[in-house]
Amino acid sequence: MTSSLANAPLRIGAVSYLNTKPLVWGLRERLGDRGRLSFNLPSRLADDLHTGKLDVALIPSVEYLRDPSHRIISDAVIGCRGPVWSVRLLSRVPAAEIKRLALDEGSRTSAALLQILLWEIHGIRPEIVPFAIEQTPEAIDADAMLMIGDRAMHPAPRCYQEIWDLGDRWCRWTQLPFVFAMWVAREGVDVGDLAVALEASRDQGMESLEEIASREAAAHGLTNEDLYRYFAENLHYTLGPEERTALDEFRRRAVSLGLVPETNALNHTP
């Protein structure tokens, strides 16, 4: 059974983190009765897309790589071309000595990215333990932890020997940008002209960063200036040729560690 903007409303899921705000600026109004927009954690969006609870979702790039039937339907993405600020490794020991690693359950892409970087930079594959959304870092029994999203954007205590910004580490290690999430549709779903709405919302969001920052900053314990700079300088919202190359390179490295299956060429629609 297919979905279409011409008949049943598309079920569309977006990430609930701050980094998504410019992508969905005015999107609900643009969709009207053509689609229903909901929000959740990246990992849960991927699960709902896989099980058919959603037709389109902004999912972690590693989840896109794990299912060759999915297709990218827009050039509106969440990426970075340097430090990303909201994806960090906090290590209580030197990174080369990490034996037990807690991975934030919110994003599987960042988990895969960190495992790739630890292997390629230090040649280590630590034991993996979960880091639940409701847990605090102090409650985690691990040498290091991956922290993502809004809770990663505040200063870390001095107890950590190393702190990595994963966007910065990847970009300097590979000389490529990184793509954390993209709009993806399930196989057989007719999205009609949804890409037009997604890209128009992204474009309007980029023109409205000051307004978004002033609306969201205080509730997240950030200054307007800090949040504006996060949107404008730490994040990149367009899937260009370099981002496509970066996705292919991320896939190659993830395959080599068994983090995603070997598949054919990526399914880039736009």
PDB file of C-alpha atoms in Angstrom:
ATOM      1  CA  MET A   1       0.000   0.000   0.000  1.00  0.00           C
ATOM      2  CA  THR A   2       1.440   3.395  -0.953  1.00  0.00           C
ATOM      3  CA  SER A   3       0.861   6.814   0.516  1.00  0.00           C
ATOM      4  CA  SER A   4       0.479   9.993  -1.491  1.00  0.00           C
ATOM      5  CA  LEU A   5       0.082  13.672  -0.842  1.00  0.00           C
ATOM      6  CA  ALA A   6      -2.909  13.424  -3.167  1.00  0.00           C
ATOM      7  CA  ASN A   7      -4.880  11.119  -0.816  1.00  0.00           C
ATOM      8  CA  ALA A   8      -4.077   9.900   2.703  1.00  0.00           C
ATOM      9  CA  PRO A   9      -1.911  12.331   4.686  1.00  0.00           C
ATOM     10  CA  LEU A  10       1.711  11.299   4.907  1.00  0.00           C
ATOM     11  CA  ARG A  11       2.897  10.349   8.379  1.00  0.00           C
ATOM     12  CA  ILE A  12       6.080  12.376   8.822  1.00  0.00           C
ATOM     13  CA  GLY A  13       8.468  12.151  11.751  1.00  0.00           C
ATOM     14  CA  ALA A  14      11.137  14.696  12.696  1.00  0.00           C
ATOM     15  CA  VAL A  15      13.847  14.746  15.339  1.00  0.00           C
ATOM     16  CA  SER A  16      12.926  16.428  18.614  1.00  0.00           C
ATOM     17  CA  TYR A  17      16.357  18.016  19.172  1.00  0.00           C
ATOM     18  CA  LEU A  18      17.264  21.686  18.810  1.00  0.00           C
ATOM     19  CA  ASN A  19      19.299  20.984  15.676  1.00  0.00           C
ATOM     20  CA  THR A  20      16.087  20.240  13.779  1.00  0.00           C
ATOM     21  CA  LYS A  21      14.361  23.564  14.442  1.00  0.00           C
ATOM     22  CA  PRO A  22      15.568  25.308  11.249  1.00  0.00           C
ATOM     23  CA  LEU A  23      14.568  22.296   9.132  1.00  0.00           C
ATOM     24  CA  VAL A  24      10.954  22.234  10.286  1.00  0.00           C
ATOM     25  CA  TRP A  25      10.344  25.979  10.542  1.00  0.00           C
ATOM     26  CA  GLY A  26       6.803  26.465   9.272  1.00  0.00           C
ATOM     27  CA  LEU A  27       6.639  22.893   7.967  1.00  0.00           C
ATOM     28  CA  ARG A  28       3.420  21.944   9.732  1.00  0.00           C
ATOM     29  CA  GLU A  29       1.639  24.894   8.134  1.00  0.00           C
ATOM     30  CA  ARG A  30       3.137  24.098   4.713  1.00  0.00           C
ATOM     31  CA  LEU A  31       1.910  20.533   4.900  1.00  0.00           C
ATOM     32  CA  GLY A  32      -1.656  21.476   5.758  1.00  0.00           C
ATOM     33  CA  ASP A  33      -3.811  18.372   5.353  1.00  0.00           C
ATOM     34  CA  ARG A  34      -1.200  16.677   3.127  1.00  0.00           C
ATOM     35  CA  GLY A  35       0.835  15.353   6.041  1.00  0.00           C
ATOM     36  CA  ARG A  36       0.888  14.853   9.811  1.00  0.00           C
ATOM     37  CA  LEU A  37       4.104  15.907  11.548  1.00  0.00           C
ATOM     38  CA  SER A  38       5.285  14.292  14.802  1.00  0.00           C
ATOM     39  CA  PHE A  39       8.535  14.421  16.788  1.00  0.00           C
ATOM     40  CA  ASN A  40      10.682  11.781  18.482  1.00  0.00           C
ATOM     41  CA  LEU A  41      14.254  10.655  19.118  1.00  0.00           C
ATOM     42  CA  PRO A  42      16.270   9.817  15.957  1.00  0.00           C
ATOM     43  CA  SER A  43      16.563   6.125  16.816  1.00  0.00           C
ATOM     44  CA  ARG A  44      12.821   5.792  17.459  1.00  0.00           C
ATOM     45  CA  LEU A  45      11.999   7.552  14.192  1.00  0.00           C
ATOM     46  CA  ALA A  46      14.108   4.981  12.358  1.00  0.00           C
ATOM     47  CA  ASP A  47      12.264   2.135  14.087  1.00  0.00           C
ATOM     48  CA  ASP A  48       8.875   3.643  13.248  1.00  0.00           C
ATOM     49  CA  LEU A  49       9.848   4.091   9.611  1.00  0.00           C
ATOM     50  CA  HIS A  50      11.044   0.484   9.426  1.00  0.00           C
ATOM     51  CA  THR A  51       7.834  -0.891  10.961  1.00  0.00           C
ATOM     52  CA  GLY A  52       5.576   1.248   8.762  1.00  0.00           C
ATOM     53  CA  LYS A  53       4.309   3.578  11.494  1.00  0.00           C
ATOM     54  CA  LEU A  54       5.810   6.461   9.522  1.00  0.00           C
ATOM     55  CA  ASP A  55       5.986   7.100   5.773  1.00  0.00           C
ATOM     56  CA  VAL A  56       8.774   9.682   5.860  1.00  0.00           C
ATOM     57  CA  ALA A  57      11.211  10.521   8.639  1.00  0.00           C
ATOM     58  CA  LEU A  58      14.323  12.487   9.436  1.00  0.00           C
ATOM     59  CA  ILE A  59      16.420   9.475  10.406  1.00  0.00           C
ATOM     60  CA  PRO A  60      20.045   8.863  11.414  1.00  0.00           C
ATOM     61  CA  SER A  61      22.258   8.385   8.387  1.00  0.00           C
ATOM     62  CA  VAL A  62      23.461   5.000   9.653  1.00  0.00           C
ATOM     63  CA  GLU A  63      19.853   3.747   9.622  1.00  0.00           C
ATOM     64  CA  TYR A  64      19.518   4.849   6.023  1.00  0.00           C
ATOM     65  CA  LEU A  65      22.684   2.882   5.219  1.00  0.00           C
ATOM     66  CA  ARG A  66      21.256  -0.228   6.887  1.00  0.00           C
ATOM     67  CA  ASP A  67      18.182  -0.407   4.649  1.00  0.00           C
ATOM     68  CA  PRO A  68      18.828  -0.130   0.888  1.00  0.00           C
ATOM     69  CA  SER A  69      15.075   0.149   0.222  1.00  0.00           C
ATOM     70  CA  HIS A  70      14.965   3.596   1.851  1.00  0.00           C
ATOM     71  CA  ARG A  71      15.550   6.632  -0.352  1.00  0.00           C
ATOM     72  CA  ILE A  72      16.628  10.180   0.385  1.00  0.00           C
ATOM     73  CA  ILE A  73      13.890  12.497  -0.816  1.00  0.00           C
ATOM     74  CA  SER A  74      15.306  15.957  -0.126  1.00  0.00           C
ATOM     75  CA  ASP A  75      18.581  17.868  -0.008  1.00  0.00           C
ATOM     76  CA  ALA A  76      17.568  19.201   3.434  1.00  0.00           C
ATOM     77  CA  VAL A  77      19.747  17.362   5.977  1.00  0.00           C
ATOM     78  CA  ILE A  78      21.467  17.808   9.331  1.00  0.00           C
ATOM     79  CA  GLY A  79      25.223  17.837   8.900  1.00  0.00           C
ATOM     80  CA  CYS A  80      28.402  19.642   9.816  1.00  0.00           C
ATOM     81  CA  ARG A  81      31.613  20.819   8.210  1.00  0.00           C
ATOM     82  CA  GLY A  82      33.618  21.091  11.418  1.00  0.00           C
ATOM     83  CA  PRO A  83      32.868  21.134  15.155  1.00  0.00           C
ATOM     84  CA  VAL A  84      29.204  20.241  15.747  1.00  0.00           C
ATOM     85  CA  TRP A  85      29.089  20.975  19.520  1.00  0.00           C
ATOM     86  CA  SER A  86      26.115  18.694  20.253  1.00  0.00           C
ATOM     87  CA  VAL A  87      27.855  15.313  19.707  1.00  0.00           C
ATOM     88  CA  ARG A  88      30.652  14.620  22.184  1.00  0.00           C
ATOM     89  CA  LEU A  89      32.779  11.880  23.664  1.00  0.00           C
ATOM     90  CA  LEU A  90      33.456  12.401  27.366  1.00  0.00           C
ATOM     91  CA  SER A  91      36.249  10.142  28.584  1.00  0.00           C
ATOM     92  CA  ARG A  92      37.432   9.600  32.143  1.00  0.00           C
ATOM     93  CA  VAL A  93      40.633   7.994  30.811  1.00  0.00           C
ATOM     94  CA  PRO A  94      42.871   8.762  27.822  1.00  0.00           C
ATOM     95  CA  ALA A  95      40.862   7.833  24.719  1.00  0.00           C
ATOM     96  CA  ALA A  96      43.375   5.143  23.747  1.00  0.00           C
ATOM     97  CA  GLU A  97      42.667   3.374  27.067  1.00  0.00           C
ATOM     98  CA  ILE A  98      38.859   3.215  26.817  1.00  0.00           C
ATOM     99  CA  LYS A  99      37.695  -0.340  27.537  1.00  0.00           C
ATOM    100  CA  ARG A 100      34.034   0.263  28.393  1.00  0.00           C
ATOM    101  CA  LEU A 101      32.035   2.764  26.340  1.00  0.00           C
ATOM    102  CA  ALA A 102      28.493   3.980  27.055  1.00  0.00           C
ATOM    103  CA  LEU A 103      26.565   4.979  23.940  1.00  0.00           C
ATOM    104  CA  ASP A 104      23.690   7.469  24.081  1.00  0.00           C
ATOM    105  CA  GLU A 105      20.569   5.616  22.979  1.00  0.00           C
ATOM    106  CA  GLY A 106      19.247   8.665  21.153  1.00  0.00           C
ATOM    107  CA  SER A 107      21.317   8.414  17.971  1.00  0.00           C
ATOM    108  CA  ARG A 108      22.770   5.382  16.263  1.00  0.00           C
ATOM    109  CA  THR A 109      24.714   7.439  13.724  1.00  0.00           C
ATOM    110  CA  SER A 110      26.833   9.102  16.386  1.00  0.00           C
ATOM    111  CA  ALA A 111      27.398   5.695  18.015  1.00  0.00           C
ATOM    112  CA  ALA A 112      28.699   4.273  14.745  1.00  0.00           C
ATOM    113  CA  LEU A 113      30.776   7.377  14.060  1.00  0.00           C
ATOM    114  CA  LEU A 114      32.474   7.167  17.450  1.00  0.00           C
ATOM    115  CA  GLN A 115      33.277   3.475  17.039  1.00  0.00           C
ATOM    116  CA  ILE A 116      34.827   4.209  13.640  1.00  0.00           C
ATOM    117  CA  LEU A 117      36.946   7.048  15.019  1.00  0.00           C
ATOM    118  CA  LEU A 118      38.163   5.046  18.034  1.00  0.00           C
ATOM    119  CA  TRP A 119      39.159   2.174  15.766  1.00  0.00           C
ATOM    120  CA  GLU A 120      40.872   4.278  13.125  1.00  0.00           C
ATOM    121  CA  ILE A 121      42.631   6.686  15.494  1.00  0.00           C
ATOM    122  CA  HIS A 122      43.512   4.326  18.359  1.00  0.00           C
ATOM    123  CA  GLY A 123      42.845   0.794  17.067  1.00  0.00           C
ATOM    124  CA  ILE A 124      40.397  -0.022  19.874  1.00  0.00           C
ATOM    125  CA  ARG A 125      36.893  -1.533  19.977  1.00  0.00           C
ATOM    126  CA  PRO A 126      35.596  -1.062  23.539  1.00  0.00           C
ATOM    127  CA  GLU A 127      32.854  -3.033  25.216  1.00  0.00           C
ATOM    128  CA  ILE A 128      29.555  -1.228  24.563  1.00  0.00           C
ATOM    129  CA  VAL A 129      27.012  -0.452  27.296  1.00  0.00           C
ATOM    130  CA  PRO A 130      23.792   1.596  27.009  1.00  0.00           C
ATOM    131  CA  PHE A 131      23.447   5.216  28.107  1.00  0.00           C
ATOM    132  CA  ALA A 132      19.709   5.793  28.533  1.00  0.00           C
ATOM    133  CA  ILE A 133      18.107   9.167  27.960  1.00  0.00           C
ATOM    134  CA  GLU A 134      16.995   9.419  31.596  1.00  0.00           C
ATOM    135  CA  GLN A 135      20.429   8.535  33.025  1.00  0.00           C
ATOM    136  CA  THR A 136      22.976  11.089  34.193  1.00  0.00           C
ATOM    137  CA  PRO A 137      26.664  10.778  33.282  1.00  0.00           C
ATOM    138  CA  GLU A 138      27.514  10.295  36.959  1.00  0.00           C
ATOM    139  CA  ALA A 139      25.382   7.128  37.035  1.00  0.00           C
ATOM    140  CA  ILE A 140      27.205   5.487  34.129  1.00  0.00           C
ATOM    141  CA  ASP A 141      29.710   2.728  34.925  1.00  0.00           C
ATOM    142  CA  ALA A 142      32.023   3.203  31.953  1.00  0.00           C
ATOM    143  CA  ASP A 143      35.390   4.676  31.038  1.00  0.00           C
ATOM    144  CA  ALA A 144      33.767   7.028  28.544  1.00  0.00           C
ATOM    145  CA  MET A 145      30.405   7.983  27.161  1.00  0.00           C
ATOM    146  CA  LEU A 146      28.876   9.385  24.023  1.00  0.00           C
ATOM    147  CA  MET A 147      26.522  12.279  24.697  1.00  0.00           C
ATOM    148  CA  ILE A 148      24.377  13.822  21.968  1.00  0.00           C
ATOM    149  CA  GLY A 149      21.701  16.405  21.425  1.00  0.00           C
ATOM    150  CA  ASP A 150      20.629  19.145  23.778  1.00  0.00           C
ATOM    151  CA  ARG A 151      22.206  17.591  26.876  1.00  0.00           C
ATOM    152  CA  ALA A 152      25.632  17.575  25.205  1.00  0.00           C
ATOM    153  CA  MET A 153      25.633  21.349  24.747  1.00  0.00           C
ATOM    154  CA  HIS A 154      26.485  22.321  28.315  1.00  0.00           C
ATOM    155  CA  PRO A 155      29.963  22.492  29.875  1.00  0.00           C
ATOM    156  CA  ALA A 156      31.331  19.150  31.058  1.00  0.00           C
ATOM    157  CA  PRO A 157      32.769  18.662  34.564  1.00  0.00           C
ATOM    158  CA  ARG A 158      36.537  18.674  34.908  1.00  0.00           C
ATOM    159  CA  CYS A 159      36.623  14.967  35.757  1.00  0.00           C
ATOM    160  CA  TYR A 160      37.033  14.036  32.077  1.00  0.00           C
ATOM    161  CA  GLN A 161      40.538  13.552  30.706  1.00  0.00           C
ATOM    162  CA  GLU A 162      39.494  13.862  27.061  1.00  0.00           C
ATOM    163  CA  ILE A 163      36.516  15.483  25.366  1.00  0.00           C
ATOM    164  CA  TRP A 164      35.989  14.981  21.655  1.00  0.00           C
ATOM    165  CA  ASP A 165      33.671  16.905  19.379  1.00  0.00           C
ATOM    166  CA  LEU A 166      32.845  14.124  16.924  1.00  0.00           C
ATOM    167  CA  GLY A 167      32.080  16.463  14.053  1.00  0.00           C
ATOM    168  CA  ASP A 168      35.484  18.086  14.431  1.00  0.00           C
ATOM    169  CA  ARG A 169      37.265  14.729  14.736  1.00  0.00           C
ATOM    170  CA  TRP A 170      35.640  13.273  11.610  1.00  0.00           C
ATOM    171  CA  CYS A 171      36.127  16.385   9.487  1.00  0.00           C
ATOM    172  CA  ARG A 172      39.805  16.697  10.401  1.00  0.00           C
ATOM    173  CA  TRP A 173      40.439  12.944  10.067  1.00  0.00           C
ATOM    174  CA  THR A 174      38.764  12.545   6.657  1.00  0.00           C
ATOM    175  CA  GLN A 175      38.823  16.107   5.254  1.00  0.00           C
ATOM    176  CA  LEU A 176      35.116  15.631   4.542  1.00  0.00           C
ATOM    177  CA  PRO A 177      31.880  16.985   6.039  1.00  0.00           C
ATOM    178  CA  PHE A 178      29.526  14.684   7.942  1.00  0.00           C
ATOM    179  CA  VAL A 179      25.808  13.985   7.545  1.00  0.00           C
ATOM    180  CA  PHE A 180      23.978  13.022  10.735  1.00  0.00           C
ATOM    181  CA  ALA A 181      20.401  12.733   9.465  1.00  0.00           C
ATOM    182  CA  MET A 182      18.334  13.089   6.307  1.00  0.00           C
ATOM    183  CA  TRP A 183      14.724  12.983   5.150  1.00  0.00           C
ATOM    184  CA  VAL A 184      14.038   9.411   4.016  1.00  0.00           C
ATOM    185  CA  ALA A 185      10.949   7.648   2.653  1.00  0.00           C
ATOM    186  CA  ARG A 186       9.979   4.002   2.928  1.00  0.00           C
ATOM    187  CA  GLU A 187       9.909   1.851  -0.172  1.00  0.00           C
ATOM    188  CA  GLY A 188       6.663   2.252  -2.099  1.00  0.00           C
ATOM    189  CA  VAL A 189       5.693   5.572  -0.540  1.00  0.00           C
ATOM    190  CA  ASP A 190       4.639   8.237  -3.034  1.00  0.00           C
ATOM    191  CA  VAL A 191       5.813  11.508  -1.481  1.00  0.00           C
ATOM    192  CA  GLY A 192       4.525  13.712  -4.285  1.00  0.00           C
ATOM    193  CA  ASP A 193       6.008  17.199  -3.992  1.00  0.00           C
ATOM    194  CA  LEU A 194       6.972  16.837  -0.339  1.00  0.00           C
ATOM    195  CA  ALA A 195      10.601  17.748  -1.144  1.00  0.00           C
ATOM    196  CA  VAL A 196       9.445  21.232  -2.131  1.00  0.00           C
ATOM    197  CA  ALA A 197       7.876  21.759   1.302  1.00  0.00           C
ATOM    198  CA  LEU A 198      10.887  20.309   3.142  1.00  0.00           C
ATOM    199  CA  GLU A 199      13.370  22.493   1.302  1.00  0.00           C
ATOM    200  CA  ALA A 200      11.204  25.606   1.584  1.00  0.00           C
ATOM    201  CA  SER A 201      10.971  25.084   5.350  1.00  0.00           C
ATOM    202  CA  ARG A 202      14.748  24.641   5.557  1.00  0.00           C
ATOM    203  CA  ASP A 203      15.342  27.795   3.519  1.00  0.00           C
ATOM    204  CA  GLN A 204      12.903  29.830   5.599  1.00  0.00           C
ATOM    205  CA  GLY A 205      14.432  28.431   8.772  1.00  0.00           C
ATOM    206  CA  MET A 206      17.896  29.540   7.695  1.00  0.00           C
ATOM    207  CA  GLU A 207      16.531  33.023   7.117  1.00  0.00           C
ATOM    208  CA  SER A 208      14.909  33.008  10.569  1.00  0.00           C
ATOM    209  CA  LEU A 209      17.790  31.825  12.761  1.00  0.00           C
ATOM    210  CA  GLU A 210      17.717  34.858  15.029  1.00  0.00           C
ATOM    211  CA  GLU A 211      14.009  34.392  15.671  1.00  0.00           C
ATOM    212  CA  ILE A 212      14.388  30.665  16.291  1.00  0.00           C
ATOM    213  CA  ALA A 213      17.307  31.266  18.656  1.00  0.00           C
ATOM    214  CA  SER A 214      15.427  33.905  20.641  1.00  0.00           C
ATOM    215  CA  ARG A 215      12.431  31.593  20.949  1.00  0.00           C
ATOM    216  CA  GLU A 216      14.349  28.453  21.991  1.00  0.00           C
ATOM    217  CA  ALA A 217      17.520  29.528  23.811  1.00  0.00           C
ATOM    218  CA  ALA A 218      16.267  30.249  27.328  1.00  0.00           C
ATOM    219  CA  ALA A 219      14.344  26.991  27.639  1.00  0.00           C
ATOM    220  CA  HIS A 220      17.565  25.082  26.928  1.00  0.00           C
ATOM    221  CA  GLY A 221      19.828  27.117  29.185  1.00  0.00           C
ATOM    222  CA  LEU A 222      21.619  28.795  26.286  1.00  0.00           C
ATOM    223  CA  THR A 223      22.082  32.399  25.274  1.00  0.00           C
ATOM    224  CA  ASN A 224      20.473  33.682  22.087  1.00  0.00           C
ATOM    225  CA  GLU A 225      23.930  34.304  20.632  1.00  0.00           C
ATOM    226  CA  ASP A 226      25.205  30.813  21.453  1.00  0.00           C
ATOM    227  CA  LEU A 227      22.181  29.139  19.883  1.00  0.00           C
ATOM    228  CA  TYR A 228      22.313  31.372  16.806  1.00  0.00           C
ATOM    229  CA  ARG A 229      25.982  30.480  16.303  1.00  0.00           C
ATOM    230  CA  TYR A 230      25.175  26.786  16.773  1.00  0.00           C
ATOM    231  CA  PHE A 231      22.657  26.929  13.939  1.00  0.00           C
ATOM    232  CA  ALA A 232      24.713  29.190  11.704  1.00  0.00           C
ATOM    233  CA  GLU A 233      28.259  27.924  12.303  1.00  0.00           C
ATOM    234  CA  ASN A 234      28.174  24.400  13.753  1.00  0.00           C
ATOM    235  CA  LEU A 235      25.459  22.915  11.551  1.00  0.00           C
ATOM    236  CA  HIS A 236      25.069  22.554   7.807  1.00  0.00           C
ATOM    237  CA  TYR A 237      21.653  21.844   6.334  1.00  0.00           C
ATOM    238  CA  THR A 238      22.234  21.057   2.652  1.00  0.00           C
ATOM    239  CA  LEU A 239      23.150  17.764   0.987  1.00  0.00           C
ATOM    240  CA  GLY A 240      25.710  18.816  -1.600  1.00  0.00           C
ATOM    241  CA  PRO A 241      28.320  16.842  -3.597  1.00  0.00           C
ATOM    242  CA  GLU A 242      30.796  16.780  -0.688  1.00  0.00           C
ATOM    243  CA  GLU A 243      28.105  15.525   1.683  1.00  0.00           C
ATOM    244  CA  ARG A 244      27.238  12.721  -0.750  1.00  0.00           C
ATOM    245  CA  THR A 245      30.912  11.757  -0.886  1.00  0.00           C
ATOM    246  CA  ALA A 246      31.035  11.852   2.911  1.00  0.00           C
ATOM    247  CA  LEU A 247      28.007   9.552   3.162  1.00  0.00           C
ATOM    248  CA  ASP A 248      29.681   7.060   0.848  1.00  0.00           C
ATOM    249  CA  GLU A 249      32.879   7.240   2.893  1.00  0.00           C
ATOM    250  CA  PHE A 250      30.984   6.801   6.169  1.00  0.00           C
ATOM    251  CA  ARG A 251      29.258   3.769   4.664  1.00  0.00           C
ATOM    252  CA  ARG A 252      32.568   2.247   3.538  1.00  0.00           C
ATOM    253  CA  ARG A 253      34.138   2.615   6.960  1.00  0.00           C
ATOM    254  CA  ALA A 254      31.018   1.372   8.763  1.00  0.00           C
ATOM    255  CA  VAL A 255      30.886  -1.699   6.511  1.00  0.00           C
ATOM    256  CA  SER A 256      34.519  -2.487   7.317  1.00  0.00           C
ATOM    257  CA  LEU A 257      33.618  -2.706  11.031  1.00  0.00           C
ATOM    258  CA  GLY A 258      30.403  -4.646  10.467  1.00  0.00           C
ATOM    259  CA  LEU A 259      28.257  -1.719  11.638  1.00  0.00           C
ATOM    260  CA  VAL A 260      26.167  -1.707   8.453  1.00  0.00           C
ATOM    261  CA  PRO A 261      25.676  -4.400   5.819  1.00  0.00           C
ATOM    262  CA  GLU A 262      27.383  -4.366   2.443  1.00  0.00           C
ATOM    263  CA  THR A 263      24.935  -2.853  -0.034  1.00  0.00           C
ATOM    264  CA  ASN A 264      24.883  -1.373  -3.483  1.00  0.00           C
ATOM    265  CA  ALA A 265      25.228   2.339  -4.268  1.00  0.00           C
ATOM    266  CA  LEU A 266      23.291   4.688  -2.017  1.00  0.00           C
ATOM    267  CA  ASN A 267      19.786   5.684  -3.069  1.00  0.00           C
ATOM    268  CA  HIS A 268      20.081   9.453  -3.517  1.00  0.00           C
ATOM    269  CA  THR A 269      16.855  10.752  -5.099  1.00  0.00           C
ATOM    270  CA  PRO A 270      17.434  14.522  -5.127  1.00  0.00           C
TER     271      PRO A 270
END
